[in-house]
Amino acid sequence: MSRDDELRDFLEEGNQVVLLDEFVVECFKSGRPYQMLYRNLEILRQHPQLVVVPYSRGELVRRELENGLRTSSDEVVCHEYTETLRYLLSLNEEQLKDELVEHEPKAQGLIEDNNEFSEDYIRCLAAKAGQLDMREYHHDKEKLQADIAWVVIDVVKALLERDCKNRYEIDDFIQNKSMLFIVTYAHLWKVVQWRLNHGYQQSKKIPNDGFDLKYTALSCYFDGILTSEKWLSECRDSILSHYNR
């Protein structure tokens, strides 16, 4: 959201923007959260009808595990969150600051929770990645994607068996888009990339990458992802390739 001109042009062309519910939270990761948020909101408030907000990654995964049903495309957008953001867009700067002061403690707590989840989950998946032979993957992208999917299927089956109390169709979670599969794939894909390049233990960006992986996962339910980070698009393409075979 820091590339102002690109975001402005994108909206002026009539494109819809999907913002995570952590849109406000992300700004508190910067040294000047209010300035960043005001700048971004000033662009968005010119096109409020083009802005929608989905449920969080965690909410969608928990719902899948509880109900035994994968998330369909028309279940991703949360109308309550969307209306809340559009309300923020209607406020003047002073009113907005009052709202954000109330949000700041919650935002800091969510940042800490994200960091803890990212580190724990990624280190757990790193153990799974130990089943993969890294030497084969530098020049064989198709094998890399196939083997990542193989491990992800194993993880998804285990999570459903452990946490889902209702009846479910495992093939539906694997062959069609499900947030559980997509989130697991995105994290494992990133773990493998770290191992191929520097080793995940050396990465100081684990918490930040955790936020980016949320964007990547949710973008798989929409037309694309607006980013200058090449690896996010590559991760998204790898996920979607699983469904396009």
CSV table of C-alpha atoms in Angstrom, one decimal:
chain,number,residue,atom,x,y,z
A,1,MET,CA,0.0,0.0,0.0
A,2,SER,CA,3.0,2.3,0.0
A,3,ARG,CA,3.1,2.8,-3.8
A,4,ASP,CA,0.6,5.6,-3.9
A,5,ASP,CA,0.6,6.4,-7.7
A,6,GLU,CA,0.1,2.7,-8.6
A,7,LEU,CA,-2.8,2.3,-6.2
A,8,ARG,CA,-4.4,5.5,-7.4
A,9,ASP,CA,-4.1,4.5,-11.0
A,10,PHE,CA,-5.5,1.1,-10.3
A,11,LEU,CA,-8.6,2.4,-8.7
A,12,GLU,CA,-9.2,5.1,-11.3
A,13,GLU,CA,-9.3,2.4,-13.9
A,14,GLY,CA,-12.3,0.9,-12.1
A,15,ASN,CA,-10.6,-2.1,-10.5
A,16,GLN,CA,-11.8,-3.4,-7.2
A,17,VAL,CA,-9.4,-3.5,-4.3
A,18,VAL,CA,-9.5,-6.3,-1.7
A,19,LEU,CA,-7.9,-5.2,1.6
A,20,LEU,CA,-7.2,-7.7,4.5
A,21,ASP,CA,-8.8,-6.9,7.8
A,22,GLU,CA,-5.2,-6.3,9.0
A,23,PHE,CA,-5.0,-3.2,6.7
A,24,VAL,CA,-5.0,-0.9,9.7
A,25,VAL,CA,-2.8,-3.3,11.8
A,26,GLU,CA,-0.1,-3.2,9.1
A,27,CYS,CA,0.3,0.5,9.5
A,28,PHE,CA,1.3,0.1,13.1
A,29,LYS,CA,4.3,-1.9,12.0
A,30,SER,CA,5.8,1.3,10.6
A,31,GLY,CA,7.5,4.1,12.5
A,32,ARG,CA,4.8,6.6,11.4
A,33,PRO,CA,1.6,4.6,11.4
A,34,TYR,CA,-0.9,7.5,11.3
A,35,GLN,CA,0.9,9.3,8.4
A,36,MET,CA,1.0,6.1,6.4
A,37,LEU,CA,-2.7,5.3,7.0
A,38,TYR,CA,-3.9,8.8,6.2
A,39,ARG,CA,-2.1,8.7,2.9
A,40,ASN,CA,-3.5,5.4,1.9
A,41,LEU,CA,-7.0,6.2,3.1
A,42,GLU,CA,-7.0,9.5,1.2
A,43,ILE,CA,-6.6,7.5,-2.0
A,44,LEU,CA,-9.2,4.9,-1.0
A,45,ARG,CA,-11.8,7.4,0.1
A,46,GLN,CA,-12.1,8.6,-3.5
A,47,HIS,CA,-13.4,5.2,-4.5
A,48,PRO,CA,-15.1,3.6,-1.4
A,49,GLN,CA,-17.4,1.4,-3.6
A,50,LEU,CA,-14.4,-0.3,-5.0
A,51,VAL,CA,-13.0,-1.4,-1.7
A,52,VAL,CA,-14.0,-4.8,0.0
A,53,VAL,CA,-12.6,-6.6,2.9
A,54,PRO,CA,-12.4,-10.4,3.3
A,55,TYR,CA,-12.6,-12.6,6.4
A,56,SER,CA,-9.2,-13.2,7.9
A,57,ARG,CA,-7.2,-16.2,7.0
A,58,GLY,CA,-7.6,-17.6,10.5
A,59,GLU,CA,-11.4,-17.2,10.5
A,60,LEU,CA,-11.7,-19.0,7.1
A,61,VAL,CA,-9.4,-21.9,8.2
A,62,ARG,CA,-11.2,-22.3,11.5
A,63,ARG,CA,-14.6,-22.4,9.7
A,64,GLU,CA,-13.4,-25.1,7.4
A,65,LEU,CA,-12.1,-27.2,10.2
A,66,GLU,CA,-15.2,-26.8,12.2
A,67,ASN,CA,-17.7,-27.4,9.4
A,68,GLY,CA,-15.8,-29.9,7.2
A,69,LEU,CA,-16.5,-27.7,4.2
A,70,ARG,CA,-14.0,-25.8,2.1
A,71,THR,CA,-14.3,-22.0,1.5
A,72,SER,CA,-16.0,-21.1,-1.8
A,73,SER,CA,-15.2,-17.8,-3.6
A,74,ASP,CA,-18.5,-16.2,-2.6
A,75,GLU,CA,-17.8,-16.8,1.1
A,76,VAL,CA,-14.6,-14.9,1.3
A,77,VAL,CA,-15.7,-11.3,1.5
A,78,CYS,CA,-17.0,-10.1,4.9
A,79,HIS,CA,-19.7,-7.5,4.5
A,80,GLU,CA,-19.4,-6.3,8.1
A,81,TYR,CA,-15.7,-5.7,7.7
A,82,THR,CA,-16.3,-3.9,4.4
A,83,GLU,CA,-18.8,-1.6,5.9
A,84,THR,CA,-16.5,-0.9,8.9
A,85,LEU,CA,-13.7,0.2,6.5
A,86,ARG,CA,-16.0,2.3,4.4
A,87,TYR,CA,-17.1,4.0,7.7
A,88,LEU,CA,-13.5,4.8,8.4
A,89,LEU,CA,-13.2,6.3,4.9
A,90,SER,CA,-16.0,8.6,5.7
A,91,LEU,CA,-14.4,10.2,8.7
A,92,ASN,CA,-12.4,13.4,8.8
A,93,GLU,CA,-8.8,13.3,10.0
A,94,GLU,CA,-9.5,14.1,13.6
A,95,GLN,CA,-12.3,11.6,13.9
A,96,LEU,CA,-10.2,9.0,12.3
A,97,LYS,CA,-7.3,9.6,14.7
A,98,ASP,CA,-9.7,9.0,17.6
A,99,GLU,CA,-10.8,5.7,16.1
A,100,LEU,CA,-7.3,4.6,15.5
A,101,VAL,CA,-6.1,5.4,19.1
A,102,GLU,CA,-8.7,2.9,20.2
A,103,HIS,CA,-7.5,0.3,17.7
A,104,GLU,CA,-3.8,0.6,18.5
A,105,PRO,CA,-3.6,-1.8,21.5
A,106,LYS,CA,-5.5,-4.4,19.5
A,107,ALA,CA,-3.3,-3.9,16.5
A,108,GLN,CA,-0.1,-4.4,18.6
A,109,GLY,CA,-1.6,-7.6,20.0
A,110,LEU,CA,-2.4,-8.9,16.5
A,111,ILE,CA,1.1,-8.2,15.4
A,112,GLU,CA,2.5,-10.2,18.3
A,113,ASP,CA,0.1,-13.0,17.6
A,114,ASN,CA,1.0,-13.0,13.9
A,115,ASN,CA,4.7,-13.2,14.7
A,116,GLU,CA,4.3,-16.1,17.2
A,117,PHE,CA,2.0,-18.0,14.7
A,118,SER,CA,4.4,-17.4,11.8
A,119,GLU,CA,7.5,-18.6,13.7
A,120,ASP,CA,5.8,-21.7,15.2
A,121,TYR,CA,4.0,-22.8,12.1
A,122,ILE,CA,6.9,-22.2,9.8
A,123,ARG,CA,9.3,-24.1,12.0
A,124,CYS,CA,6.7,-27.0,12.1
A,125,LEU,CA,6.5,-27.1,8.4
A,126,ALA,CA,10.2,-26.9,8.1
A,127,ALA,CA,10.4,-30.3,9.7
A,128,LYS,CA,8.0,-31.5,7.0
A,129,ALA,CA,10.2,-30.0,4.3
A,130,GLY,CA,13.0,-32.2,5.6
A,131,GLN,CA,11.3,-35.0,3.6
A,132,LEU,CA,12.1,-33.2,0.4
A,133,ASP,CA,15.4,-33.6,-1.4
A,134,MET,CA,16.5,-30.0,-2.0
A,135,ARG,CA,19.2,-31.0,-4.5
A,136,GLU,CA,16.7,-31.9,-7.1
A,137,TYR,CA,14.7,-28.7,-7.2
A,138,HIS,CA,17.0,-25.9,-8.4
A,139,HIS,CA,16.4,-27.0,-12.0
A,140,ASP,CA,13.1,-28.9,-11.8
A,141,LYS,CA,10.3,-26.5,-10.9
A,142,GLU,CA,7.5,-29.0,-11.8
A,143,LYS,CA,8.9,-31.6,-9.4
A,144,LEU,CA,9.2,-29.0,-6.7
A,145,GLN,CA,5.5,-28.0,-7.1
A,146,ALA,CA,4.4,-31.6,-7.2
A,147,ASP,CA,6.4,-32.5,-4.0
A,148,ILE,CA,5.2,-29.5,-2.1
A,149,ALA,CA,1.6,-30.5,-2.9
A,150,TRP,CA,2.4,-34.0,-1.8
A,151,VAL,CA,3.5,-32.8,1.7
A,152,VAL,CA,0.7,-30.2,1.9
A,153,ILE,CA,-1.9,-33.0,1.3
A,154,ASP,CA,-0.4,-35.0,4.1
A,155,VAL,CA,-0.6,-31.9,6.5
A,156,VAL,CA,-4.2,-31.1,5.4
A,157,LYS,CA,-5.3,-34.7,6.0
A,158,ALA,CA,-3.7,-34.7,9.5
A,159,LEU,CA,-5.3,-31.4,10.4
A,160,LEU,CA,-8.8,-32.5,9.3
A,161,GLU,CA,-8.5,-35.8,11.1
A,162,ARG,CA,-7.4,-34.1,14.3
A,163,ASP,CA,-9.6,-31.0,14.4
A,164,CYS,CA,-12.7,-31.6,12.2
A,165,LYS,CA,-15.7,-33.1,14.1
A,166,ASN,CA,-18.0,-33.1,11.2
A,167,ARG,CA,-18.1,-35.2,8.0
A,168,TYR,CA,-15.8,-34.0,5.2
A,169,GLU,CA,-14.6,-35.0,1.8
A,170,ILE,CA,-10.8,-34.9,1.7
A,171,ASP,CA,-10.7,-34.9,-2.1
A,172,ASP,CA,-12.8,-31.7,-2.1
A,173,PHE,CA,-10.3,-29.9,0.1
A,174,ILE,CA,-7.4,-31.0,-2.1
A,175,GLN,CA,-8.8,-30.8,-5.6
A,176,ASN,CA,-10.7,-27.5,-5.2
A,177,LYS,CA,-9.7,-24.3,-3.6
A,178,SER,CA,-9.7,-24.5,0.2
A,179,MET,CA,-8.1,-21.9,2.6
A,180,LEU,CA,-6.6,-24.8,4.6
A,181,PHE,CA,-4.8,-26.2,1.6
A,182,ILE,CA,-3.8,-22.8,0.2
A,183,VAL,CA,-2.4,-21.4,3.5
A,184,THR,CA,-0.4,-24.6,4.1
A,185,TYR,CA,0.9,-24.6,0.6
A,186,ALA,CA,2.0,-20.9,0.8
A,187,HIS,CA,3.9,-21.4,4.0
A,188,LEU,CA,5.6,-24.6,2.9
A,189,TRP,CA,6.5,-23.0,-0.5
A,190,LYS,CA,8.2,-20.2,1.4
A,191,VAL,CA,10.0,-22.6,3.8
A,192,VAL,CA,11.4,-24.5,0.8
A,193,GLN,CA,12.5,-21.2,-0.9
A,194,TRP,CA,14.4,-20.3,2.3
A,195,ARG,CA,16.0,-23.7,2.4
A,196,LEU,CA,17.0,-23.5,-1.3
A,197,ASN,CA,18.6,-20.1,-0.8
A,198,HIS,CA,19.8,-19.3,2.7
A,199,GLY,CA,18.1,-21.7,5.2
A,200,TYR,CA,14.9,-20.7,7.1
A,201,GLN,CA,16.8,-20.5,10.4
A,202,GLN,CA,18.7,-17.5,9.1
A,203,SER,CA,15.7,-15.5,8.0
A,204,LYS,CA,15.0,-12.4,10.0
A,205,LYS,CA,11.9,-11.7,8.0
A,206,ILE,CA,9.7,-14.6,9.2
A,207,PRO,CA,7.1,-12.4,11.0
A,208,ASN,CA,6.8,-10.0,8.0
A,209,ASP,CA,6.6,-12.8,5.6
A,210,GLY,CA,3.8,-14.2,7.6
A,211,PHE,CA,1.7,-11.1,6.8
A,212,ASP,CA,2.7,-11.4,3.1
A,213,LEU,CA,1.7,-15.0,3.0
A,214,LYS,CA,-1.8,-14.0,4.2
A,215,TYR,CA,-2.1,-11.7,1.2
A,216,THR,CA,-0.9,-14.4,-1.1
A,217,ALA,CA,-3.3,-17.0,0.2
A,218,LEU,CA,-6.4,-14.7,0.0
A,219,SER,CA,-5.4,-13.4,-3.4
A,220,CYS,CA,-5.9,-16.9,-4.8
A,221,TYR,CA,-9.7,-16.4,-4.5
A,222,PHE,CA,-9.4,-13.2,-6.5
A,223,ASP,CA,-8.0,-12.0,-9.8
A,224,GLY,CA,-4.4,-11.1,-8.7
A,225,ILE,CA,-2.2,-9.5,-6.2
A,226,LEU,CA,-0.9,-5.9,-6.3
A,227,THR,CA,2.7,-6.2,-5.3
A,228,SER,CA,6.2,-5.4,-6.3
A,229,GLU,CA,7.5,-8.4,-4.4
A,230,LYS,CA,8.3,-11.0,-7.1
A,231,TRP,CA,8.2,-14.0,-4.7
A,232,LEU,CA,4.6,-13.3,-3.8
A,233,SER,CA,3.4,-13.6,-7.4
A,234,GLU,CA,5.6,-16.7,-7.8
A,235,CYS,CA,4.1,-18.3,-4.7
A,236,ARG,CA,0.6,-17.5,-5.9
A,237,ASP,CA,1.3,-18.9,-9.4
A,238,SER,CA,2.7,-22.1,-7.8
A,239,ILE,CA,-0.5,-22.5,-5.7
A,240,LEU,CA,-2.8,-22.0,-8.6
A,241,SER,CA,-0.8,-24.4,-10.8
A,242,HIS,CA,-2.0,-27.2,-8.5
A,243,TYR,CA,-5.6,-26.5,-9.5
A,244,ASN,CA,-4.9,-26.0,-13.2
A,245,ARG,CA,-3.4,-29.4,-13.8
